[in-house]
mmCIF file with all atom_site columns, C-alpha atoms in Angstrom:
data_model
loop_
_atom_site.group_PDB
_atom_site.id
_atom_site.type_symbol
_atom_site.label_atom_id
_atom_site.label_alt_id
_atom_site.label_comp_id
_atom_site.label_asym_id
_atom_site.label_entity_id
_atom_site.label_seq_id
_atom_site.pdbx_PDB_ins_code
_atom_site.Cartn_x
_atom_site.Cartn_y
_atom_site.Cartn_z
_atom_site.occupancy
_atom_site.B_iso_or_equiv
_atom_site.pdbx_formal_charge
_atom_site.auth_seq_id
_atom_site.auth_comp_id
_atom_site.auth_asym_id
_atom_site.auth_atom_id
_atom_site.pdbx_PDB_model_num
ATOM 1   C CA . UNK A 1 1   ? -17.047 -12.054 -12.275 1.00 47.00 ? 1   UNK A CA 1
ATOM 2   C CA . UNK A 1 2   ? -13.300 -10.365 -11.917 1.00 47.00 ? 2   UNK A CA 1
ATOM 3   C CA . UNK A 1 3   ? -14.720 -7.949  -9.679  1.00 46.00 ? 3   UNK A CA 1
ATOM 4   C CA . UNK A 1 4   ? -16.629 -10.258 -7.511  1.00 39.00 ? 4   UNK A CA 1
ATOM 5   C CA . UNK A 1 5   ? -13.621 -12.590 -7.398  1.00 44.00 ? 5   UNK A CA 1
ATOM 6   C CA . UNK A 1 6   ? -11.381 -9.759  -6.016  1.00 44.00 ? 6   UNK A CA 1
ATOM 7   C CA . UNK A 1 7   ? -14.074 -8.783  -3.351  1.00 40.00 ? 7   UNK A CA 1
ATOM 8   C CA . UNK A 1 8   ? -14.710 -12.415 -2.257  1.00 40.00 ? 8   UNK A CA 1
ATOM 9   C CA . UNK A 1 9   ? -10.677 -12.589 -2.060  1.00 44.00 ? 9   UNK A CA 1
ATOM 10  C CA . UNK A 1 10  ? -9.269  -9.423  -0.647  1.00 45.00 ? 10  UNK A CA 1
ATOM 11  C CA . UNK A 1 11  ? -12.361 -8.140  1.224   1.00 45.00 ? 11  UNK A CA 1
ATOM 12  C CA . UNK A 1 12  ? -11.503 -8.772  4.907   1.00 42.00 ? 12  UNK A CA 1
ATOM 13  C CA . UNK A 1 13  ? -12.236 -7.708  8.532   1.00 42.00 ? 13  UNK A CA 1
ATOM 14  C CA . UNK A 1 14  ? -9.326  -7.352  10.360  1.00 43.00 ? 14  UNK A CA 1
ATOM 15  C CA . UNK A 1 15  ? -7.838  -8.149  13.570  1.00 47.00 ? 15  UNK A CA 1
ATOM 16  C CA . UNK A 1 16  ? -3.884  -7.552  13.851  1.00 48.00 ? 16  UNK A CA 1
ATOM 17  C CA . UNK A 1 17  ? -0.637  -8.622  15.177  1.00 55.00 ? 17  UNK A CA 1
ATOM 18  C CA . UNK A 1 18  ? 1.868   -6.320  16.902  1.00 56.00 ? 18  UNK A CA 1
ATOM 19  C CA . UNK A 1 19  ? 3.545   -4.171  14.104  1.00 66.00 ? 19  UNK A CA 1
ATOM 20  C CA . UNK A 1 20  ? 7.365   -3.953  13.436  1.00 85.00 ? 20  UNK A CA 1
ATOM 21  C CA . UNK A 1 21  ? 8.679   -0.405  12.915  1.00 91.00 ? 21  UNK A CA 1
ATOM 22  C CA . UNK A 1 22  ? 12.173  0.742   11.674  1.00 94.00 ? 22  UNK A CA 1
ATOM 23  C CA . UNK A 1 23  ? 13.277  4.441   11.256  1.00 94.00 ? 23  UNK A CA 1
ATOM 24  C CA . UNK A 1 24  ? 16.833  5.356   10.157  1.00 95.00 ? 24  UNK A CA 1
ATOM 25  C CA . UNK A 1 25  ? 18.962  7.315   13.010  1.00 94.00 ? 25  UNK A CA 1
ATOM 26  C CA . UNK A 1 26  ? 19.429  9.945   9.965   1.00 93.00 ? 26  UNK A CA 1
ATOM 27  C CA . UNK A 1 27  ? 15.613  10.646  9.173   1.00 93.00 ? 27  UNK A CA 1
ATOM 28  C CA . UNK A 1 28  ? 15.238  13.580  11.479  1.00 90.00 ? 28  UNK A CA 1
ATOM 29  C CA . UNK A 1 29  ? 18.110  15.342  9.639   1.00 92.00 ? 29  UNK A CA 1
ATOM 30  C CA . UNK A 1 30  ? 17.526  14.119  6.335   1.00 90.00 ? 30  UNK A CA 1
ATOM 31  C CA . UNK A 1 31  ? 13.815  14.940  6.371   1.00 92.00 ? 31  UNK A CA 1
ATOM 32  C CA . UNK A 1 32  ? 14.506  18.782  7.268   1.00 91.00 ? 32  UNK A CA 1
ATOM 33  C CA . UNK A 1 33  ? 14.445  19.617  3.793   1.00 92.00 ? 33  UNK A CA 1
ATOM 34  C CA . UNK A 1 34  ? 11.362  17.598  2.604   1.00 95.00 ? 34  UNK A CA 1
ATOM 35  C CA . UNK A 1 35  ? 8.462   19.524  1.359   1.00 96.00 ? 35  UNK A CA 1
ATOM 36  C CA . UNK A 1 36  ? 6.523   17.208  -0.964  1.00 97.00 ? 36  UNK A CA 1
ATOM 37  C CA . UNK A 1 37  ? 5.922   13.514  -0.716  1.00 97.00 ? 37  UNK A CA 1
ATOM 38  C CA . UNK A 1 38  ? 4.606   11.495  -3.654  1.00 98.00 ? 38  UNK A CA 1
ATOM 39  C CA . UNK A 1 39  ? 2.673   8.479   -2.687  1.00 97.00 ? 39  UNK A CA 1
ATOM 40  C CA . UNK A 1 40  ? 3.021   5.168   -5.088  1.00 97.00 ? 40  UNK A CA 1
ATOM 41  C CA . UNK A 1 41  ? 0.595   2.127   -6.117  1.00 97.00 ? 41  UNK A CA 1
ATOM 42  C CA . UNK A 1 42  ? 1.268   -0.454  -3.702  1.00 94.00 ? 42  UNK A CA 1
ATOM 43  C CA . UNK A 1 43  ? 3.128   -3.723  -4.708  1.00 93.00 ? 43  UNK A CA 1
ATOM 44  C CA . UNK A 1 44  ? 0.199   -6.356  -4.372  1.00 88.00 ? 44  UNK A CA 1
ATOM 45  C CA . UNK A 1 45  ? 0.618   -10.095 -4.322  1.00 85.00 ? 45  UNK A CA 1
ATOM 46  C CA . UNK A 1 46  ? -2.137  -12.874 -4.253  1.00 77.00 ? 46  UNK A CA 1
ATOM 47  C CA . UNK A 1 47  ? -0.896  -15.738 -3.476  1.00 75.00 ? 47  UNK A CA 1
ATOM 48  C CA . UNK A 1 48  ? -2.636  -18.840 -5.125  1.00 70.00 ? 48  UNK A CA 1
ATOM 49  C CA . UNK A 1 49  ? -0.605  -22.054 -6.168  1.00 70.00 ? 49  UNK A CA 1
ATOM 50  C CA . UNK A 1 50  ? -3.342  -23.145 -8.090  1.00 71.00 ? 50  UNK A CA 1
ATOM 51  C CA . UNK A 1 51  ? -6.131  -20.894 -9.495  1.00 70.00 ? 51  UNK A CA 1
ATOM 52  C CA . UNK A 1 52  ? -9.906  -22.450 -9.952  1.00 67.00 ? 52  UNK A CA 1
ATOM 53  C CA . UNK A 1 53  ? -11.563 -23.028 -13.257 1.00 71.00 ? 53  UNK A CA 1
ATOM 54  C CA . UNK A 1 54  ? -12.504 -19.726 -15.006 1.00 73.00 ? 54  UNK A CA 1
ATOM 55  C CA . UNK A 1 55  ? -9.856  -17.847 -13.572 1.00 72.00 ? 55  UNK A CA 1
ATOM 56  C CA . UNK A 1 56  ? -6.648  -16.772 -15.266 1.00 79.00 ? 56  UNK A CA 1
ATOM 57  C CA . UNK A 1 57  ? -3.266  -15.610 -14.288 1.00 80.00 ? 57  UNK A CA 1
ATOM 58  C CA . UNK A 1 58  ? -3.693  -12.483 -16.210 1.00 84.00 ? 58  UNK A CA 1
ATOM 59  C CA . UNK A 1 59  ? -7.017  -11.845 -14.441 1.00 81.00 ? 59  UNK A CA 1
ATOM 60  C CA . UNK A 1 60  ? -5.371  -12.265 -11.146 1.00 79.00 ? 60  UNK A CA 1
ATOM 61  C CA . UNK A 1 61  ? -2.608  -9.954  -12.301 1.00 84.00 ? 61  UNK A CA 1
ATOM 62  C CA . UNK A 1 62  ? -5.058  -7.331  -13.266 1.00 86.00 ? 62  UNK A CA 1
ATOM 63  C CA . UNK A 1 63  ? -6.647  -7.711  -9.884  1.00 82.00 ? 63  UNK A CA 1
ATOM 64  C CA . UNK A 1 64  ? -3.171  -7.151  -8.067  1.00 85.00 ? 64  UNK A CA 1
ATOM 65  C CA . UNK A 1 65  ? -2.904  -4.152  -10.067 1.00 90.00 ? 65  UNK A CA 1
ATOM 66  C CA . UNK A 1 66  ? -6.315  -2.579  -9.487  1.00 89.00 ? 66  UNK A CA 1
ATOM 67  C CA . UNK A 1 67  ? -5.779  -3.189  -5.988  1.00 86.00 ? 67  UNK A CA 1
ATOM 68  C CA . UNK A 1 68  ? -2.477  -1.580  -5.779  1.00 92.00 ? 68  UNK A CA 1
ATOM 69  C CA . UNK A 1 69  ? -3.819  1.589   -7.181  1.00 95.00 ? 69  UNK A CA 1
ATOM 70  C CA . UNK A 1 70  ? -6.637  1.157   -4.817  1.00 92.00 ? 70  UNK A CA 1
ATOM 71  C CA . UNK A 1 71  ? -4.620  1.094   -2.023  1.00 92.00 ? 71  UNK A CA 1
ATOM 72  C CA . UNK A 1 72  ? -2.794  3.990   -3.270  1.00 95.00 ? 72  UNK A CA 1
ATOM 73  C CA . UNK A 1 73  ? -5.889  6.244   -3.658  1.00 94.00 ? 73  UNK A CA 1
ATOM 74  C CA . UNK A 1 74  ? -6.961  4.942   0.096   1.00 92.00 ? 74  UNK A CA 1
ATOM 75  C CA . UNK A 1 75  ? -3.441  6.161   1.922   1.00 93.00 ? 75  UNK A CA 1
ATOM 76  C CA . UNK A 1 76  ? -3.858  9.586   -0.168  1.00 95.00 ? 76  UNK A CA 1
ATOM 77  C CA . UNK A 1 77  ? -7.122  10.063  0.747   1.00 93.00 ? 77  UNK A CA 1
ATOM 78  C CA . UNK A 1 78  ? -6.532  9.416   4.149   1.00 91.00 ? 78  UNK A CA 1
ATOM 79  C CA . UNK A 1 79  ? -3.416  11.679  4.712   1.00 91.00 ? 79  UNK A CA 1
ATOM 80  C CA . UNK A 1 80  ? -6.087  14.411  3.252   1.00 91.00 ? 80  UNK A CA 1
ATOM 81  C CA . UNK A 1 81  ? -8.616  13.804  5.837   1.00 89.00 ? 81  UNK A CA 1
ATOM 82  C CA . UNK A 1 82  ? -5.929  13.612  8.662   1.00 87.00 ? 82  UNK A CA 1
ATOM 83  C CA . UNK A 1 83  ? -4.269  17.075  7.581   1.00 84.00 ? 83  UNK A CA 1
ATOM 84  C CA . UNK A 1 84  ? -7.524  18.685  8.961   1.00 80.00 ? 84  UNK A CA 1
ATOM 85  C CA . UNK A 1 85  ? -6.879  17.304  12.251  1.00 80.00 ? 85  UNK A CA 1
ATOM 86  C CA . UNK A 1 86  ? -2.893  16.581  12.108  1.00 75.00 ? 86  UNK A CA 1
ATOM 87  C CA . UNK A 1 87  ? 0.095   18.730  11.317  1.00 85.00 ? 87  UNK A CA 1
ATOM 88  C CA . UNK A 1 88  ? 2.341   17.446  8.863   1.00 90.00 ? 88  UNK A CA 1
ATOM 89  C CA . UNK A 1 89  ? 5.721   18.800  7.854   1.00 92.00 ? 89  UNK A CA 1
ATOM 90  C CA . UNK A 1 90  ? 5.080   17.940  4.230   1.00 95.00 ? 90  UNK A CA 1
ATOM 91  C CA . UNK A 1 91  ? 2.633   17.924  1.574   1.00 95.00 ? 91  UNK A CA 1
ATOM 92  C CA . UNK A 1 92  ? 1.509   15.110  -0.591  1.00 97.00 ? 92  UNK A CA 1
ATOM 93  C CA . UNK A 1 93  ? 1.463   14.927  -4.109  1.00 97.00 ? 93  UNK A CA 1
ATOM 94  C CA . UNK A 1 94  ? -1.885  14.667  -5.833  1.00 97.00 ? 94  UNK A CA 1
ATOM 95  C CA . UNK A 1 95  ? -1.923  10.816  -6.862  1.00 98.00 ? 95  UNK A CA 1
ATOM 96  C CA . UNK A 1 96  ? -3.448  11.366  -10.187 1.00 97.00 ? 96  UNK A CA 1
ATOM 97  C CA . UNK A 1 97  ? -0.247  13.835  -10.925 1.00 98.00 ? 97  UNK A CA 1
ATOM 98  C CA . UNK A 1 98  ? 1.967   10.830  -9.585  1.00 98.00 ? 98  UNK A CA 1
ATOM 99  C CA . UNK A 1 99  ? 0.782   8.211   -11.967 1.00 98.00 ? 99  UNK A CA 1
ATOM 100 C CA . UNK A 1 100 ? 0.238   10.784  -15.010 1.00 98.00 ? 100 UNK A CA 1
ATOM 101 C CA . UNK A 1 101 ? 3.779   11.356  -14.697 1.00 98.00 ? 101 UNK A CA 1
ATOM 102 C CA . UNK A 1 102 ? 4.469   7.749   -14.407 1.00 97.00 ? 102 UNK A CA 1
ATOM 103 C CA . UNK A 1 103 ? 2.386   6.880   -17.497 1.00 97.00 ? 103 UNK A CA 1
ATOM 104 C CA . UNK A 1 104 ? 4.224   9.882   -19.447 1.00 97.00 ? 104 UNK A CA 1
ATOM 105 C CA . UNK A 1 105 ? 7.316   8.111   -18.910 1.00 96.00 ? 105 UNK A CA 1
ATOM 106 C CA . UNK A 1 106 ? 6.357   4.870   -19.886 1.00 96.00 ? 106 UNK A CA 1
ATOM 107 C CA . UNK A 1 107 ? 6.717   3.306   -16.589 1.00 96.00 ? 107 UNK A CA 1
ATOM 108 C CA . UNK A 1 108 ? 3.784   0.811   -15.675 1.00 95.00 ? 108 UNK A CA 1
ATOM 109 C CA . UNK A 1 109 ? 2.400   -0.582  -12.598 1.00 95.00 ? 109 UNK A CA 1
ATOM 110 C CA . UNK A 1 110 ? 4.729   -3.472  -13.315 1.00 92.00 ? 110 UNK A CA 1
ATOM 111 C CA . UNK A 1 111 ? 7.959   -1.335  -14.045 1.00 94.00 ? 111 UNK A CA 1
ATOM 112 C CA . UNK A 1 112 ? 7.865   0.058   -10.491 1.00 93.00 ? 112 UNK A CA 1
ATOM 113 C CA . UNK A 1 113 ? 9.364   -2.984  -8.636  1.00 89.00 ? 113 UNK A CA 1
ATOM 114 C CA . UNK A 1 114 ? 12.597  -2.766  -10.720 1.00 90.00 ? 114 UNK A CA 1
ATOM 115 C CA . UNK A 1 115 ? 12.897  1.164   -10.783 1.00 92.00 ? 115 UNK A CA 1
ATOM 116 C CA . UNK A 1 116 ? 15.051  2.402   -7.875  1.00 94.00 ? 116 UNK A CA 1
ATOM 117 C CA . UNK A 1 117 ? 13.422  4.589   -5.630  1.00 95.00 ? 117 UNK A CA 1
ATOM 118 C CA . UNK A 1 118 ? 15.618  7.874   -6.127  1.00 95.00 ? 118 UNK A CA 1
ATOM 119 C CA . UNK A 1 119 ? 15.285  7.865   -9.873  1.00 95.00 ? 119 UNK A CA 1
ATOM 120 C CA . UNK A 1 120 ? 11.380  7.792   -9.067  1.00 96.00 ? 120 UNK A CA 1
ATOM 121 C CA . UNK A 1 121 ? 11.648  10.605  -6.923  1.00 97.00 ? 121 UNK A CA 1
ATOM 122 C CA . UNK A 1 122 ? 13.732  12.770  -9.190  1.00 96.00 ? 122 UNK A CA 1
ATOM 123 C CA . UNK A 1 123 ? 10.845  12.008  -12.121 1.00 97.00 ? 123 UNK A CA 1
ATOM 124 C CA . UNK A 1 124 ? 7.855   12.934  -9.927  1.00 97.00 ? 124 UNK A CA 1
ATOM 125 C CA . UNK A 1 125 ? 9.939   16.101  -8.823  1.00 97.00 ? 125 UNK A CA 1
ATOM 126 C CA . UNK A 1 126 ? 9.526   14.827  -4.916  1.00 98.00 ? 126 UNK A CA 1
ATOM 127 C CA . UNK A 1 127 ? 11.616  14.722  -1.899  1.00 97.00 ? 127 UNK A CA 1
ATOM 128 C CA . UNK A 1 128 ? 10.633  11.267  -1.063  1.00 97.00 ? 128 UNK A CA 1
ATOM 129 C CA . UNK A 1 129 ? 8.147   8.860   -1.808  1.00 97.00 ? 129 UNK A CA 1
ATOM 130 C CA . UNK A 1 130 ? 5.779   6.614   0.478   1.00 97.00 ? 130 UNK A CA 1
ATOM 131 C CA . UNK A 1 131 ? 5.163   3.039   -0.857  1.00 96.00 ? 131 UNK A CA 1
ATOM 132 C CA . UNK A 1 132 ? 3.949   0.082   -0.008  1.00 93.00 ? 132 UNK A CA 1
ATOM 133 C CA . UNK A 1 133 ? 3.152   -3.857  -0.265  1.00 91.00 ? 133 UNK A CA 1
ATOM 134 C CA . UNK A 1 134 ? 0.413   -6.123  0.875   1.00 87.00 ? 134 UNK A CA 1
ATOM 135 C CA . UNK A 1 135 ? 0.641   -10.025 0.336   1.00 84.00 ? 135 UNK A CA 1
ATOM 136 C CA . UNK A 1 136 ? -2.850  -11.828 0.683   1.00 77.00 ? 136 UNK A CA 1
ATOM 137 C CA . UNK A 1 137 ? -2.555  -15.406 1.465   1.00 70.00 ? 137 UNK A CA 1
ATOM 138 C CA . UNK A 1 138 ? -4.720  -18.321 2.069   1.00 58.00 ? 138 UNK A CA 1
ATOM 139 C CA . UNK A 1 139 ? -4.401  -21.215 4.272   1.00 43.00 ? 139 UNK A CA 1
ATOM 140 C CA . UNK A 1 140 ? -5.016  -23.855 1.447   1.00 38.00 ? 140 UNK A CA 1
ATOM 141 C CA . UNK A 1 141 ? -2.993  -25.292 -1.414  1.00 39.00 ? 141 UNK A CA 1
ATOM 142 C CA . UNK A 1 142 ? -5.029  -24.649 -4.430  1.00 42.00 ? 142 UNK A CA 1
ATOM 143 C CA . UNK A 1 143 ? -7.913  -22.165 -5.355  1.00 46.00 ? 143 UNK A CA 1
ATOM 144 C CA . UNK A 1 144 ? -10.899 -24.496 -3.827  1.00 44.00 ? 144 UNK A CA 1
ATOM 145 C CA . UNK A 1 145 ? -11.610 -21.561 -1.504  1.00 46.00 ? 145 UNK A CA 1
ATOM 146 C CA . UNK A 1 146 ? -11.897 -19.399 -4.175  1.00 46.00 ? 146 UNK A CA 1
ATOM 147 C CA . UNK A 1 147 ? -14.319 -21.364 -5.886  1.00 43.00 ? 147 UNK A CA 1
ATOM 148 C CA . UNK A 1 148 ? -16.583 -21.952 -2.888  1.00 39.00 ? 148 UNK A CA 1
ATOM 149 C CA . UNK A 1 149 ? -16.719 -18.313 -2.137  1.00 39.00 ? 149 UNK A CA 1
ATOM 150 C CA . UNK A 1 150 ? -17.969 -17.370 -5.601  1.00 40.00 ? 150 UNK A CA 1
ATOM 151 C CA . UNK A 1 151 ? -20.337 -20.289 -5.701  1.00 36.00 ? 151 UNK A CA 1
ATOM 152 C CA . UNK A 1 152 ? -22.084 -20.274 -2.068  1.00 36.00 ? 152 UNK A CA 1
ATOM 153 C CA . UNK A 1 153 ? -20.770 -16.785 -0.770  1.00 38.00 ? 153 UNK A CA 1
ATOM 154 C CA . UNK A 1 154 ? -19.116 -18.702 2.168   1.00 37.00 ? 154 UNK A CA 1
ATOM 155 C CA . UNK A 1 155 ? -15.495 -18.592 3.243   1.00 37.00 ? 155 UNK A CA 1
ATOM 156 C CA . UNK A 1 156 ? -14.024 -20.928 5.528   1.00 41.00 ? 156 UNK A CA 1
ATOM 157 C CA . UNK A 1 157 ? -10.367 -20.502 6.203   1.00 46.00 ? 157 UNK A CA 1
ATOM 158 C CA . UNK A 1 158 ? -9.157  -16.675 7.339   1.00 45.00 ? 158 UNK A CA 1
ATOM 159 C CA . UNK A 1 159 ? -7.238  -14.675 5.362   1.00 62.00 ? 159 UNK A CA 1
ATOM 160 C CA . UNK A 1 160 ? -3.898  -12.855 6.357   1.00 71.00 ? 160 UNK A CA 1
ATOM 161 C CA . UNK A 1 161 ? -2.744  -10.014 4.756   1.00 78.00 ? 161 UNK A CA 1
ATOM 162 C CA . UNK A 1 162 ? 0.987   -8.982  5.311   1.00 84.00 ? 162 UNK A CA 1
ATOM 163 C CA . UNK A 1 163 ? 1.230   -5.402  4.914   1.00 88.00 ? 163 UNK A CA 1
ATOM 164 C CA . UNK A 1 164 ? 4.351   -2.760  4.720   1.00 92.00 ? 164 UNK A CA 1
ATOM 165 C CA . UNK A 1 165 ? 4.384   1.055   4.432   1.00 94.00 ? 165 UNK A CA 1
ATOM 166 C CA . UNK A 1 166 ? 7.588   2.648   3.955   1.00 96.00 ? 166 UNK A CA 1
ATOM 167 C CA . UNK A 1 167 ? 9.502   6.208   2.992   1.00 97.00 ? 167 UNK A CA 1
ATOM 168 C CA . UNK A 1 168 ? 12.524  6.460   0.830   1.00 97.00 ? 168 UNK A CA 1
ATOM 169 C CA . UNK A 1 169 ? 14.557  9.620   0.504   1.00 96.00 ? 169 UNK A CA 1
ATOM 170 C CA . UNK A 1 170 ? 15.086  10.999  -2.826  1.00 94.00 ? 170 UNK A CA 1
ATOM 171 C CA . UNK A 1 171 ? 18.682  11.736  -3.070  1.00 91.00 ? 171 UNK A CA 1
ATOM 172 C CA . UNK A 1 172 ? 20.074  8.286   -2.715  1.00 92.00 ? 172 UNK A CA 1
ATOM 173 C CA . UNK A 1 173 ? 16.571  6.412   -2.545  1.00 94.00 ? 173 UNK A CA 1
ATOM 174 C CA . UNK A 1 174 ? 17.836  5.203   0.841   1.00 95.00 ? 174 UNK A CA 1
ATOM 175 C CA . UNK A 1 175 ? 14.906  3.559   3.148   1.00 96.00 ? 175 UNK A CA 1
ATOM 176 C CA . UNK A 1 176 ? 14.112  5.925   5.911   1.00 96.00 ? 176 UNK A CA 1
ATOM 177 C CA . UNK A 1 177 ? 10.772  4.548   7.625   1.00 96.00 ? 177 UNK A CA 1
ATOM 178 C CA . UNK A 1 178 ? 9.134   1.064   7.081   1.00 96.00 ? 178 UNK A CA 1
ATOM 179 C CA . UNK A 1 179 ? 6.031   -0.066  9.185   1.00 94.00 ? 179 UNK A CA 1
ATOM 180 C CA . UNK A 1 180 ? 4.830   -3.622  8.977   1.00 92.00 ? 180 UNK A CA 1
ATOM 181 C CA . UNK A 1 181 ? 1.627   -4.595  9.598   1.00 86.00 ? 181 UNK A CA 1
ATOM 182 C CA . UNK A 1 182 ? -0.134  -8.213  9.590   1.00 82.00 ? 182 UNK A CA 1
ATOM 183 C CA . UNK A 1 183 ? -3.890  -8.315  9.733   1.00 75.00 ? 183 UNK A CA 1
ATOM 184 C CA . UNK A 1 184 ? -6.309  -11.195 9.977   1.00 67.00 ? 184 UNK A CA 1
ATOM 185 C CA . UNK A 1 185 ? -9.900  -12.058 9.572   1.00 56.00 ? 185 UNK A CA 1
ATOM 186 C CA . UNK A 1 186 ? -13.065 -13.504 7.626   1.00 46.00 ? 186 UNK A CA 1
ATOM 187 C CA . UNK A 1 187 ? -14.820 -12.088 4.799   1.00 38.00 ? 187 UNK A CA 1
ATOM 188 C CA . UNK A 1 188 ? -16.982 -9.457  5.185   1.00 35.00 ? 188 UNK A CA 1
ATOM 189 C CA . UNK A 1 189 ? -15.160 -6.140  4.913   1.00 46.00 ? 189 UNK A CA 1
ATOM 190 C CA . UNK A 1 190 ? -13.921 -3.990  2.199   1.00 60.00 ? 190 UNK A CA 1
ATOM 191 C CA . UNK A 1 191 ? -10.481 -2.779  0.875   1.00 71.00 ? 191 UNK A CA 1
ATOM 192 C CA . UNK A 1 192 ? -10.866 0.079   2.532   1.00 71.00 ? 192 UNK A CA 1
ATOM 193 C CA . UNK A 1 193 ? -10.905 -1.948  5.535   1.00 75.00 ? 193 UNK A CA 1
ATOM 194 C CA . UNK A 1 194 ? -7.046  -3.192  5.015   1.00 77.00 ? 194 UNK A CA 1
ATOM 195 C CA . UNK A 1 195 ? -6.133  0.522   4.195   1.00 80.00 ? 195 UNK A CA 1
ATOM 196 C CA . UNK A 1 196 ? -7.901  2.159   7.066   1.00 79.00 ? 196 UNK A CA 1
ATOM 197 C CA . UNK A 1 197 ? -6.466  -0.380  9.589   1.00 80.00 ? 197 UNK A CA 1
ATOM 198 C CA . UNK A 1 198 ? -2.981  0.276   8.140   1.00 83.00 ? 198 UNK A CA 1
ATOM 199 C CA . UNK A 1 199 ? -3.036  3.760   8.180   1.00 85.00 ? 199 UNK A CA 1
ATOM 200 C CA . UNK A 1 200 ? -4.855  3.969   11.721  1.00 83.00 ? 200 UNK A CA 1
ATOM 201 C CA . UNK A 1 201 ? -2.225  2.438   13.220  1.00 83.00 ? 201 UNK A CA 1
ATOM 202 C CA . UNK A 1 202 ? 0.910   3.367   10.927  1.00 86.00 ? 202 UNK A CA 1
ATOM 203 C CA . UNK A 1 203 ? -0.182  6.824   11.282  1.00 84.00 ? 203 UNK A CA 1
ATOM 204 C CA . UNK A 1 204 ? 0.313   7.324   14.995  1.00 84.00 ? 204 UNK A CA 1
ATOM 205 C CA . UNK A 1 205 ? 3.954   6.369   14.274  1.00 88.00 ? 205 UNK A CA 1
ATOM 206 C CA . UNK A 1 206 ? 4.290   8.467   11.018  1.00 91.00 ? 206 UNK A CA 1
ATOM 207 C CA . UNK A 1 207 ? 7.831   10.586  11.029  1.00 92.00 ? 207 UNK A CA 1
ATOM 208 C CA . UNK A 1 208 ? 6.381   13.532  9.181   1.00 92.00 ? 208 UNK A CA 1
ATOM 209 C CA . UNK A 1 209 ? 3.404   14.134  11.354  1.00 85.00 ? 209 UNK A CA 1
ATOM 210 C CA . UNK A 1 210 ? 4.299   16.968  13.265  1.00 80.00 ? 210 UNK A CA 1
ATOM 211 C CA . UNK A 1 211 ? 5.203   16.772  17.194  1.00 67.00 ? 211 UNK A CA 1
ATOM 212 C CA . UNK A 1 212 ? 3.059   19.844  17.772  1.00 59.00 ? 212 UNK A CA 1
ATOM 213 C CA . UNK A 1 213 ? -0.285  18.697  16.368  1.00 47.00 ? 213 UNK A CA 1
#
């Protein structure tokens, strides 16, 4: 049931609003010495004021965590594929290594929200980290739409997914780059649709992309 709920709630076919982009004026100078970048699990929030019968808060938290690690893997995979086409000024730490180091240090998925970016960079032995968040919401006041989707496979209201991908440098943990992306659409696609839409758009402005590519 948990996997089905995850699919019903989060699988969307996307249309996007215009992105908002921030880049620190010091990024070009700061990034000259950046060699290795880690990609963090995404911080995912599924907004639901009232859960349908049979769905617990623990189940929702587990799905948020699984989705966050899934997005992390998707983003890493996207960069690996693009590296055969585009040139990057950095390499990306394998996400399995990233997660293993965090686990060995006793840092859980929930702990990441409270951890400073510079401390995480030092722990991982990287120069900067790519992180992000995704907030999924439904224009309904309770979990009725979830229950309907589970029972009859139909979904009336549209999803709205607010996603952000960021880069923080390792020395002070300062925010260097931020890309906000809003996607909406109907049920019928997969989690990869969100990550592909996010990366396809954000990669055009990704600051580690070589100007010679």
